[in-house]
């Protein structure tokens, strides 16, 4: 029986990758895509890490696949076999940096909403600066890319705040007729607008003011929430803005 290794196609493949070291992304058994073989996850990780470093150093506008490939020790074709373009690659890299996002569940609506908004802001602070605006502009004209942008970057922190609001309503702390979708958009608009344009600070003080304004409108008994917060934290000054 002929040796499969002597097949012309295999000889051509070996000629393209002598010694199996020319292209980290595609060489070696079990590393190439196609023919049912899994791709090497270490290459994915190296490319995502290289992308984040390049974004931090040069921003989104000047990011090139050639530079990312060089940093990751692979090739531009290997990157394109994994991600269709620069937008998809950057979204994957930012999503890996964002990680899991969740808010607290202490049973204190005031405390939890404060902390959930801080988690929301902290999620975006983990991303390289000056990237979200240009990336959004680059994705805006394509429905699929725009949806991927929202799903990858905006939905996880938004859903963390949504869970906090839903738990608060289940406890009876929020009015049953409160439109939580609208509330989420109001809170998200504050954070997204300031993150994208960077024109105003979004620190703890600003977030606590936002919580105050929000809960005064949708809480069943706002003074009772203040009292509960003080009893849970043991320090009334923690939420001094809400008195």
Short mmCIF file of C-alpha atoms in Angstrom, two decimals:
data_model
loop_
_atom_site.label_atom_id
_atom_site.label_comp_id
_atom_site.label_asym_id
_atom_site.label_seq_id
_atom_site.Cartn_x
_atom_site.Cartn_y
_atom_site.Cartn_z
CA UNK A 1 0.00 0.00 0.00
CA UNK A 2 1.45 3.43 -0.93
CA UNK A 3 2.66 5.53 1.99
CA UNK A 4 0.25 8.47 2.45
CA UNK A 5 3.23 10.63 3.29
CA UNK A 6 4.42 10.25 -0.34
CA UNK A 7 1.16 11.65 -1.76
CA UNK A 8 1.93 14.66 -4.04
CA UNK A 9 -0.32 16.95 -2.01
CA UNK A 10 1.48 15.99 1.21
CA UNK A 11 4.89 16.53 -0.43
CA UNK A 12 3.75 19.97 -1.54
CA UNK A 13 2.54 20.78 1.97
CA UNK A 14 5.86 19.66 3.44
CA UNK A 15 7.69 21.83 0.93
CA UNK A 16 5.66 24.85 2.00
CA UNK A 17 6.43 24.20 5.68
CA UNK A 18 9.84 22.48 5.87
CA UNK A 19 10.51 21.09 9.31
CA UNK A 20 7.02 22.09 10.46
CA UNK A 21 8.20 25.40 11.97
CA UNK A 22 7.57 28.05 9.32
CA UNK A 23 4.04 29.02 10.35
CA UNK A 24 3.14 28.48 13.99
CA UNK A 25 -0.53 28.78 13.18
CA UNK A 26 -0.68 26.07 10.56
CA UNK A 27 2.28 23.71 11.00
CA UNK A 28 2.40 20.53 13.03
CA UNK A 29 -0.08 17.72 13.57
CA UNK A 30 -3.33 18.90 15.06
CA UNK A 31 -2.61 22.58 14.40
CA UNK A 32 -3.92 23.21 10.92
CA UNK A 33 -7.49 24.12 10.24
CA UNK A 34 -9.29 21.95 7.74
CA UNK A 35 -9.20 18.18 7.29
CA UNK A 36 -10.99 17.94 10.62
CA UNK A 37 -7.90 18.84 12.65
CA UNK A 38 -8.33 21.35 15.50
CA UNK A 39 -6.40 24.59 15.35
CA UNK A 40 -3.77 25.32 17.96
CA UNK A 41 -5.40 27.36 20.77
CA UNK A 42 -2.01 28.73 21.81
CA UNK A 43 -1.89 30.66 18.54
CA UNK A 44 -5.29 32.20 19.22
CA UNK A 45 -4.12 33.30 22.67
CA UNK A 46 -0.85 34.70 21.32
CA UNK A 47 -2.66 36.71 18.65
CA UNK A 48 -5.24 38.11 21.09
CA UNK A 49 -2.50 39.13 23.51
CA UNK A 50 -0.48 40.73 20.72
CA UNK A 51 -3.57 42.60 19.55
CA UNK A 52 -4.19 44.07 23.01
CA UNK A 53 -0.57 45.19 23.29
CA UNK A 54 -0.68 46.80 19.85
CA UNK A 55 -3.96 48.55 20.67
CA UNK A 56 -2.49 49.95 23.88
CA UNK A 57 0.63 51.19 22.09
CA UNK A 58 -0.83 52.48 18.84
CA UNK A 59 -4.63 52.61 19.15
CA UNK A 60 -7.16 51.09 16.79
CA UNK A 61 -6.57 53.36 13.80
CA UNK A 62 -2.94 52.32 13.38
CA UNK A 63 -3.41 48.63 14.17
CA UNK A 64 -2.20 46.33 11.39
CA UNK A 65 -2.49 42.58 11.03
CA UNK A 66 1.15 42.45 9.93
CA UNK A 67 2.27 43.99 13.22
CA UNK A 68 0.03 41.68 15.24
CA UNK A 69 1.35 38.64 13.35
CA UNK A 70 4.94 39.69 14.01
CA UNK A 71 4.28 40.17 17.72
CA UNK A 72 2.46 36.83 17.97
CA UNK A 73 5.11 34.92 16.02
CA UNK A 74 2.71 33.82 13.30
CA UNK A 75 1.56 35.06 9.89
CA UNK A 76 -1.13 37.34 8.54
CA UNK A 77 -2.79 34.46 6.58
CA UNK A 78 -2.97 32.44 9.81
CA UNK A 79 -4.77 35.34 11.50
CA UNK A 80 -7.20 35.72 8.61
CA UNK A 81 -8.05 32.04 8.83
CA UNK A 82 -9.29 32.72 12.35
CA UNK A 83 -10.82 36.19 12.08
CA UNK A 84 -12.35 37.62 8.92
CA UNK A 85 -10.88 41.08 9.41
CA UNK A 86 -9.41 43.64 11.74
CA UNK A 87 -12.76 44.47 13.36
CA UNK A 88 -13.49 40.84 14.27
CA UNK A 89 -9.98 40.38 15.65
CA UNK A 90 -10.18 43.49 17.82
CA UNK A 91 -13.64 42.56 19.10
CA UNK A 92 -12.35 39.12 20.08
CA UNK A 93 -9.34 40.65 21.84
CA UNK A 94 -11.41 43.22 23.72
CA UNK A 95 -13.94 40.55 24.68
CA UNK A 96 -11.14 38.46 26.16
CA UNK A 97 -9.96 41.46 28.19
CA UNK A 98 -13.48 42.29 29.34
CA UNK A 99 -13.97 38.82 30.80
CA UNK A 100 -16.95 37.84 32.95
CA UNK A 101 -19.00 40.74 34.27
CA UNK A 102 -21.37 40.41 37.20
CA UNK A 103 -22.70 42.60 39.95
CA UNK A 104 -23.09 41.91 43.68
CA UNK A 105 -26.14 40.35 45.29
CA UNK A 106 -26.11 41.53 48.91
CA UNK A 107 -29.85 42.12 49.19
CA UNK A 108 -29.25 45.87 49.57
CA UNK A 109 -30.69 47.58 46.49
CA UNK A 110 -28.86 50.86 46.99
CA UNK A 111 -25.52 49.16 47.65
CA UNK A 112 -25.89 46.66 44.81
CA UNK A 113 -26.90 49.24 42.22
CA UNK A 114 -24.00 51.49 43.20
CA UNK A 115 -21.59 48.57 42.90
CA UNK A 116 -23.12 47.28 39.65
CA UNK A 117 -22.59 50.64 37.98
CA UNK A 118 -19.02 50.70 39.22
CA UNK A 119 -18.56 47.23 37.71
CA UNK A 120 -20.02 48.61 34.45
CA UNK A 121 -17.48 51.44 34.35
CA UNK A 122 -14.59 49.23 35.50
CA UNK A 123 -15.30 46.84 32.62
CA UNK A 124 -14.64 49.60 30.10
CA UNK A 125 -11.62 50.84 32.03
CA UNK A 126 -10.01 47.43 31.42
CA UNK A 127 -10.04 48.14 27.68
CA UNK A 128 -7.25 50.07 25.94
CA UNK A 129 -8.04 53.80 25.70
CA UNK A 130 -9.09 55.49 22.45
CA UNK A 131 -10.29 52.23 20.90
CA UNK A 132 -14.07 52.02 21.37
CA UNK A 133 -14.96 55.15 19.38
CA UNK A 134 -12.96 54.33 16.22
CA UNK A 135 -13.96 50.66 16.44
CA UNK A 136 -17.65 51.53 16.70
CA UNK A 137 -17.33 53.85 13.70
CA UNK A 138 -15.66 51.04 11.75
CA UNK A 139 -18.47 48.60 12.64
CA UNK A 140 -21.44 50.96 12.32
CA UNK A 141 -22.12 50.48 8.61
CA UNK A 142 -22.28 46.68 8.83
CA UNK A 143 -25.28 45.18 10.65
CA UNK A 144 -23.42 42.01 11.61
CA UNK A 145 -20.38 43.85 12.94
CA UNK A 146 -22.51 46.36 14.81
CA UNK A 147 -24.43 43.53 16.46
CA UNK A 148 -21.17 41.77 17.34
CA UNK A 149 -19.84 45.01 18.84
CA UNK A 150 -22.89 45.34 21.08
CA UNK A 151 -22.99 41.65 22.03
CA UNK A 152 -19.29 41.48 22.85
CA UNK A 153 -18.68 44.78 24.62
CA UNK A 154 -21.88 46.46 25.74
CA UNK A 155 -24.24 43.61 26.59
CA UNK A 156 -22.22 41.86 29.37
CA UNK A 157 -22.00 44.88 31.74
CA UNK A 158 -25.53 45.93 30.80
CA UNK A 159 -26.85 42.47 31.72
CA UNK A 160 -25.05 42.64 35.07
CA UNK A 161 -26.95 45.84 35.91
CA UNK A 162 -30.17 44.29 34.56
CA UNK A 163 -29.86 41.38 36.98
CA UNK A 164 -29.37 43.82 39.86
CA UNK A 165 -32.52 45.73 38.89
CA UNK A 166 -34.54 42.54 38.44
CA UNK A 167 -33.53 41.28 41.89
CA UNK A 168 -34.48 44.66 43.39
CA UNK A 169 -37.91 44.51 41.79
CA UNK A 170 -38.39 40.91 42.93
CA UNK A 171 -37.73 42.08 46.50
CA UNK A 172 -40.40 44.73 46.10
CA UNK A 173 -37.94 47.63 46.25
CA UNK A 174 -38.82 49.00 42.80
CA UNK A 175 -42.19 50.02 41.46
CA UNK A 176 -43.76 47.16 39.49
CA UNK A 177 -44.54 49.51 36.61
CA UNK A 178 -40.91 50.68 36.27
CA UNK A 179 -39.64 50.13 32.71
CA UNK A 180 -36.35 48.38 33.43
CA UNK A 181 -35.33 48.39 29.77
CA UNK A 182 -35.64 52.17 29.72
CA UNK A 183 -33.78 52.42 33.03
CA UNK A 184 -30.94 50.34 31.57
CA UNK A 185 -30.75 52.59 28.53
CA UNK A 186 -30.64 55.69 30.73
CA UNK A 187 -27.81 54.26 32.82
CA UNK A 188 -26.00 52.82 29.81
CA UNK A 189 -26.27 56.10 27.92
CA UNK A 190 -24.53 57.91 30.76
CA UNK A 191 -21.64 55.46 30.83
CA UNK A 192 -21.31 54.82 27.10
CA UNK A 193 -21.46 58.52 26.22
CA UNK A 194 -18.73 59.41 28.65
CA UNK A 195 -16.58 56.41 27.75
CA UNK A 196 -16.81 57.06 24.01
CA UNK A 197 -16.23 60.82 24.13
CA UNK A 198 -14.21 61.10 27.33
CA UNK A 199 -15.49 64.61 27.97
CA UNK A 200 -16.51 64.11 31.60
CA UNK A 201 -15.44 62.06 34.57
CA UNK A 202 -17.42 58.96 35.53
CA UNK A 203 -16.18 58.21 39.03
CA UNK A 204 -17.83 56.93 42.19
CA UNK A 205 -19.31 60.35 42.99
CA UNK A 206 -20.99 60.67 39.60
CA UNK A 207 -22.32 57.12 39.75
CA UNK A 208 -23.77 57.64 43.22
CA UNK A 209 -25.55 60.75 41.98
CA UNK A 210 -26.97 58.73 39.10
CA UNK A 211 -28.23 56.09 41.55
CA UNK A 212 -29.80 58.79 43.70
CA UNK A 213 -31.65 60.32 40.76
CA UNK A 214 -32.77 56.93 39.49
CA UNK A 215 -34.02 55.45 42.74
CA UNK A 216 -35.87 58.59 43.78
CA UNK A 217 -37.96 58.03 40.65
CA UNK A 218 -38.54 54.27 40.63
CA UNK A 219 -38.16 53.07 44.23
CA UNK A 220 -41.27 52.10 46.15
CA UNK A 221 -39.84 53.62 49.36
CA UNK A 222 -36.55 55.42 48.83
CA UNK A 223 -36.04 56.45 52.50
CA UNK A 224 -36.40 52.79 53.47
CA UNK A 225 -33.65 51.87 51.00
CA UNK A 226 -31.40 54.49 52.60
CA UNK A 227 -32.05 53.05 56.03
CA UNK A 228 -31.38 49.50 54.83
CA UNK A 229 -28.15 50.59 53.16
CA UNK A 230 -26.90 52.16 56.39
CA UNK A 231 -27.75 49.03 58.37
CA UNK A 232 -26.00 46.75 55.86
CA UNK A 233 -22.83 48.80 55.46
CA UNK A 234 -22.62 49.96 59.06
CA UNK A 235 -21.57 53.39 57.81
CA UNK A 236 -24.15 55.95 56.86
CA UNK A 237 -21.43 58.07 55.27
CA UNK A 238 -20.88 55.42 52.59
CA UNK A 239 -23.91 56.76 50.79
CA UNK A 240 -23.79 60.31 52.08
CA UNK A 241 -25.05 61.64 48.77
CA UNK A 242 -28.34 59.83 49.24
CA UNK A 243 -29.42 61.56 52.42
#
